[in-house]
PDB file of C-alpha atoms in Angstrom:
ATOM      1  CA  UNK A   1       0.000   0.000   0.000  1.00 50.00           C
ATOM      2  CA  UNK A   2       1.762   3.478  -0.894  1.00 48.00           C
ATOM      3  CA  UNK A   3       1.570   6.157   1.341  1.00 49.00           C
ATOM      4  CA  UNK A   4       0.512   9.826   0.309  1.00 50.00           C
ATOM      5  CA  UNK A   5       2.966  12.581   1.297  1.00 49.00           C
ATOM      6  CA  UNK A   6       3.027  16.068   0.522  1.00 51.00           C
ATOM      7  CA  UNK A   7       5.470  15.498  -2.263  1.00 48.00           C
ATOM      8  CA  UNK A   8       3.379  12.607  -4.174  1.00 46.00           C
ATOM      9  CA  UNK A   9       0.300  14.789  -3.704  1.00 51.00           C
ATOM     10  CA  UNK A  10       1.957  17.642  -5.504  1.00 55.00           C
ATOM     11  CA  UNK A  11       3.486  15.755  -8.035  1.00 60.00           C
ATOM     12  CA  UNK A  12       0.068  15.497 -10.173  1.00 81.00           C
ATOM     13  CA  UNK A  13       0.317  18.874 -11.514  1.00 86.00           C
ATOM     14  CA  UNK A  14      -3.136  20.585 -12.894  1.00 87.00           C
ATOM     15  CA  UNK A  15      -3.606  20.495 -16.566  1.00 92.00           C
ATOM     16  CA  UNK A  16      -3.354  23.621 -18.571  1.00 93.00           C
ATOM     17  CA  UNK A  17      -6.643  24.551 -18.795  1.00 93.00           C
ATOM     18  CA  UNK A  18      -7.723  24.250 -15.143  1.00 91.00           C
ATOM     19  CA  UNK A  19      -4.841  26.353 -14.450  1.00 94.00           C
ATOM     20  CA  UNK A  20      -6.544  28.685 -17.172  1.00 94.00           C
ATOM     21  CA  UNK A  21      -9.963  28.861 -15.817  1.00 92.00           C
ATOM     22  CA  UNK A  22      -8.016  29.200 -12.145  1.00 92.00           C
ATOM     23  CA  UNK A  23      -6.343  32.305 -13.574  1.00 95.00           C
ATOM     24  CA  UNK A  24      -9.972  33.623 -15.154  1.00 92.00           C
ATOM     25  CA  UNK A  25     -12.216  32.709 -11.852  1.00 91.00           C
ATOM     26  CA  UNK A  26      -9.125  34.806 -10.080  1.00 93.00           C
ATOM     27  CA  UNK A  27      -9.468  37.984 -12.314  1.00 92.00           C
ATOM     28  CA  UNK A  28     -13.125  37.757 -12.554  1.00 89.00           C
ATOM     29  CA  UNK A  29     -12.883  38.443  -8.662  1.00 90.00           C
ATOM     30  CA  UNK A  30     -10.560  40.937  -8.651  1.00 92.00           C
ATOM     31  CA  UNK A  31     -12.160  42.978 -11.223  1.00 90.00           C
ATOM     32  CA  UNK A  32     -15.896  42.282  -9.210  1.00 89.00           C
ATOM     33  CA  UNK A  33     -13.814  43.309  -5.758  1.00 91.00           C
ATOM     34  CA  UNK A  34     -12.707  46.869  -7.601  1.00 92.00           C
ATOM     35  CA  UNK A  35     -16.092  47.233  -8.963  1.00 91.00           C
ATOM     36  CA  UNK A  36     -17.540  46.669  -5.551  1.00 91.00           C
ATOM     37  CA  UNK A  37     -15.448  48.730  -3.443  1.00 94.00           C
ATOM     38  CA  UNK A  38     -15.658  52.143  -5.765  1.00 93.00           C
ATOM     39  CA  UNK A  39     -19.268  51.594  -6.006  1.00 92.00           C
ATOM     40  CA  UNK A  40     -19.297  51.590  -1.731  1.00 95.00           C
ATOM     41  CA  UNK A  41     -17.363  54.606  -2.169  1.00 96.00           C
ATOM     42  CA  UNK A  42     -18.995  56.001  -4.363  1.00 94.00           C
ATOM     43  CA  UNK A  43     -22.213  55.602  -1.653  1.00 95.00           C
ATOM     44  CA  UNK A  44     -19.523  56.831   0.738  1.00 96.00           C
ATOM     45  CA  UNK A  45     -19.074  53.521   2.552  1.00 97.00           C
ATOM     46  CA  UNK A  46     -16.166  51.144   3.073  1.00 95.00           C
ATOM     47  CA  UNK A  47     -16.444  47.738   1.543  1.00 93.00           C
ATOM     48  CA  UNK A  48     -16.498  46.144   4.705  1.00 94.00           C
ATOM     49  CA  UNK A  49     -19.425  48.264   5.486  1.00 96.00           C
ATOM     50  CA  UNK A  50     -21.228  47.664   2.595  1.00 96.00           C
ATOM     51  CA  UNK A  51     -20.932  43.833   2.832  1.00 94.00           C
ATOM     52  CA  UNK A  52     -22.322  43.855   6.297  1.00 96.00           C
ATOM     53  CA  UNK A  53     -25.112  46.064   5.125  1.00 96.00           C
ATOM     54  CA  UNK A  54     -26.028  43.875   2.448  1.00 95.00           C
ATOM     55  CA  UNK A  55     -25.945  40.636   5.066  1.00 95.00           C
ATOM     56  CA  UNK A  56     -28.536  42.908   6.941  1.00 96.00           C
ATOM     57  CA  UNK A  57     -30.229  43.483   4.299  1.00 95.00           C
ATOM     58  CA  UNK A  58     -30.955  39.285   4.549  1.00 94.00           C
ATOM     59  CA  UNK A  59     -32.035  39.472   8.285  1.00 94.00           C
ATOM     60  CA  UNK A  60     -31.030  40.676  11.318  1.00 94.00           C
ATOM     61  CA  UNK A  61     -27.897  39.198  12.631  1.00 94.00           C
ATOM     62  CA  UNK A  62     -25.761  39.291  16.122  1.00 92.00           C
ATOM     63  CA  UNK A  63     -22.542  40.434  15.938  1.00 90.00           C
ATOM     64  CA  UNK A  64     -20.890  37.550  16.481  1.00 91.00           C
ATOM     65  CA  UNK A  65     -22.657  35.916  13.717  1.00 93.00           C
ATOM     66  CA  UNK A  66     -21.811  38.887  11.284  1.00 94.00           C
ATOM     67  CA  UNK A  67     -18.010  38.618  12.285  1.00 94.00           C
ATOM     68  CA  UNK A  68     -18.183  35.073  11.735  1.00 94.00           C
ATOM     69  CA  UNK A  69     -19.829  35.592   8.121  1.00 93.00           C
ATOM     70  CA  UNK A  70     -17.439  38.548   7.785  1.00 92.00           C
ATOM     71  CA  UNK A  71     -14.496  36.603   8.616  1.00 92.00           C
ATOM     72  CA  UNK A  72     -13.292  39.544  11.173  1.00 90.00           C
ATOM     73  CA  UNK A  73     -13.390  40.091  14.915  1.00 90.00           C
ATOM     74  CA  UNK A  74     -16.753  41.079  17.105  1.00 87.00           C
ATOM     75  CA  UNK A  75     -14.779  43.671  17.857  1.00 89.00           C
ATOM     76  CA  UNK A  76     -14.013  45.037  14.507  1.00 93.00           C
ATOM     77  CA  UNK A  77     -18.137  44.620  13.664  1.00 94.00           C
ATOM     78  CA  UNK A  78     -19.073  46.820  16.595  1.00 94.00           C
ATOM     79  CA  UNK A  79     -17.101  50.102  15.084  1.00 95.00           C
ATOM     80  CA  UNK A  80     -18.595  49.020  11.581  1.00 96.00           C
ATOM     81  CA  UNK A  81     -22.240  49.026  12.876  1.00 96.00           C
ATOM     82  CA  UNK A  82     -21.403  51.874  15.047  1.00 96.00           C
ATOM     83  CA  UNK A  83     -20.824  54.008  11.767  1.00 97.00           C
ATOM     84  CA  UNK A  84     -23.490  52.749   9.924  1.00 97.00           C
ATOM     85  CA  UNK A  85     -26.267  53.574  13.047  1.00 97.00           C
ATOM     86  CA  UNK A  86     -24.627  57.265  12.788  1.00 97.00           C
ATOM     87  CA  UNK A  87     -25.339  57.464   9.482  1.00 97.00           C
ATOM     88  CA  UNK A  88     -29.135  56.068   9.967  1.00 98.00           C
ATOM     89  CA  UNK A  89     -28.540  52.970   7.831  1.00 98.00           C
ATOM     90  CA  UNK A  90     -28.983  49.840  10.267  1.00 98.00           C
ATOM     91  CA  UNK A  91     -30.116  49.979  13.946  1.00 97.00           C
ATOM     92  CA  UNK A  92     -29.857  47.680  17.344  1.00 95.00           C
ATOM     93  CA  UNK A  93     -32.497  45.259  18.173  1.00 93.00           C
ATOM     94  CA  UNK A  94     -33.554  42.806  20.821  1.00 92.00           C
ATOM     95  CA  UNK A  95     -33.486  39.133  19.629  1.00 88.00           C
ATOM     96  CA  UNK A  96     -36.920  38.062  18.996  1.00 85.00           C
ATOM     97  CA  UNK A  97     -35.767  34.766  20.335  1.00 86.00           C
ATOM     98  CA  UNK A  98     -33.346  35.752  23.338  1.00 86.00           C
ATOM     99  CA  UNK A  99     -34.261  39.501  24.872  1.00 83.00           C
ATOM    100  CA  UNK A 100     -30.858  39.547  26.465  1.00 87.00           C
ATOM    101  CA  UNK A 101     -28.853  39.397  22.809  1.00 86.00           C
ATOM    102  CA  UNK A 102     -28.838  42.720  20.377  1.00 89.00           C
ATOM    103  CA  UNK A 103     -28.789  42.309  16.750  1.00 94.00           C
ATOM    104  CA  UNK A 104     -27.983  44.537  13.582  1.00 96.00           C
ATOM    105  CA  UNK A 105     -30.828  45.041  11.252  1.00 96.00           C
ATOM    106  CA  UNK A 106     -30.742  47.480   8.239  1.00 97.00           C
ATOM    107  CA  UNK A 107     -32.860  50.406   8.239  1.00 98.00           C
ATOM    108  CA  UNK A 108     -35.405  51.124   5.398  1.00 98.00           C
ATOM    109  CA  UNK A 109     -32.760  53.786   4.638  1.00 98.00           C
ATOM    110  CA  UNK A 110     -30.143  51.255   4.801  1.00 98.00           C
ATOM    111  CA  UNK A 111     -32.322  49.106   2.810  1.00 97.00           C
ATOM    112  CA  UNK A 112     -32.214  51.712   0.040  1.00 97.00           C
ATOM    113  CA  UNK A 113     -28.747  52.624  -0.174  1.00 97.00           C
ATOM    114  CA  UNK A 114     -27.722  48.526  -0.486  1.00 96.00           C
ATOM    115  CA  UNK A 115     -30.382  48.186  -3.331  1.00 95.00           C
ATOM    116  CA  UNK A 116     -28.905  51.355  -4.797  1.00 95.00           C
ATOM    117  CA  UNK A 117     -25.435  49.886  -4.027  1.00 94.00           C
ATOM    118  CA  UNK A 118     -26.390  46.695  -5.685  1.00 91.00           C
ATOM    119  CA  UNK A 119     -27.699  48.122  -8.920  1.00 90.00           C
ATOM    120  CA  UNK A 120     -24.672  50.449  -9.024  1.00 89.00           C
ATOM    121  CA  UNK A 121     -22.433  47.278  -9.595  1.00 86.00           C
ATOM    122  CA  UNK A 122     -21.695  47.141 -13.429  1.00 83.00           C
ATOM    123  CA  UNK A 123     -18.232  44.606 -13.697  1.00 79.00           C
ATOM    124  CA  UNK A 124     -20.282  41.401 -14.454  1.00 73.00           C
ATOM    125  CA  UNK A 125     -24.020  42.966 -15.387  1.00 79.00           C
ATOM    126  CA  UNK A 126     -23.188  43.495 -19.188  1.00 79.00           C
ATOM    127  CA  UNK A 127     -20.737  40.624 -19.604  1.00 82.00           C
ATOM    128  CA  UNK A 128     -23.560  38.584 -18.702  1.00 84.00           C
ATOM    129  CA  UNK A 129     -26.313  40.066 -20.580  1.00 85.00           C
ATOM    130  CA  UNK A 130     -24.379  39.201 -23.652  1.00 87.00           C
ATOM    131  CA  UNK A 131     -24.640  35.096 -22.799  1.00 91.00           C
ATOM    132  CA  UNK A 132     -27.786  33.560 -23.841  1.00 93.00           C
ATOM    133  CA  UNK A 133     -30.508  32.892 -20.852  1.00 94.00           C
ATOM    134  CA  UNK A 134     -29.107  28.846 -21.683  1.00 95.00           C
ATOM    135  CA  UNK A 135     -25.209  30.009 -21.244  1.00 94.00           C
ATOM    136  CA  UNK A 136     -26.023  32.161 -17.520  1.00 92.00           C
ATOM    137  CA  UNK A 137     -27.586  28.518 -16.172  1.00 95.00           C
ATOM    138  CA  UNK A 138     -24.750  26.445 -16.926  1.00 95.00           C
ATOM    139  CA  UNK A 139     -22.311  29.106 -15.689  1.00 93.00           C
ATOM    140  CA  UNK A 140     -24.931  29.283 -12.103  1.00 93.00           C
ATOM    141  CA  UNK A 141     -24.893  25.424 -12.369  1.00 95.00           C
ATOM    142  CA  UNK A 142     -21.048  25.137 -12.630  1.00 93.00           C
ATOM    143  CA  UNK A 143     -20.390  28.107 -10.080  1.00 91.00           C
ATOM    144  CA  UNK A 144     -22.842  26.430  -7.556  1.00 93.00           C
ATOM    145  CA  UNK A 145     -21.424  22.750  -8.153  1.00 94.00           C
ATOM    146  CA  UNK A 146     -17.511  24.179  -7.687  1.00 90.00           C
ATOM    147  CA  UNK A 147     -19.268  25.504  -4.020  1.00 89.00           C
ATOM    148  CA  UNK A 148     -20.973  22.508  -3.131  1.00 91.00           C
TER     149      UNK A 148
END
């Protein structure tokens, strides 16, 4: 029976054009990640505040759970939804379920500016218009099986 070790696991090299569509899926993010960020600016948020607005814009959430879905500290979520109450565009909430917890939700205001925010976003909108209704289901279908 042969054993696996690092080096026999990276010995089977990927074939051109995975690497190829590894290189694509990573500039296709980039370019979405500039798009994103200079439309938050241009709503005069951070991206980090914009992504948390949109998660509010789901349901209300506890801070812990946004850091977690954020991938940053409680901490760092408490100055983000600090800024965002100033500005009017999510407020803090008793839990429905446990009085004694507070969660984020988004404002109608902050409602607004994330839709606004949303629509704003033009990096993949007209690439994808141009694919035929057939040609955006496979690419969902293979984007949701590489998630799965």
């Amino acid at each position: 029976m042969a054993s696996t070790t690092p080096a026999s696991r990276n010995s089977h090299r990927p074939d051109p054009l995975t690497l190829e569509v590894v290189e694509l899926i990573g500039e296709v993010v980039a370019r979405f990640h500039e798009d994103y960020e200079a439309a938050a600016a241009d709503h005069a948020l951070t991206g980090a505040q914009a992504r948390l607005l949109s998660l509010l814009c789901l349901e209300p959430l506890p801070m812990r759970r946004l850091a977690q879905r954020l991938k940053c500290e409680p901490s760092n979520v408490t100055g983000i939804v600090d800024r965002l109450e100033a500005r009017g565009l999510v407020e803090r909430q008793p839990d429905p379920t446990d009085r004694r917890v507070k969660v984020a939700a988004a404002t109608p205001e902050g409602r607004r500016v994330a839709r606004s925010l949303r629509e704003s976003l033009r990096f993949a909108r007209e690439p994808l218009a141009g694919l035929s209704e057939g040609e955006r289901v496979a690419l969902r279908d293979a984007l949701r099986g590489m998630l799965e």
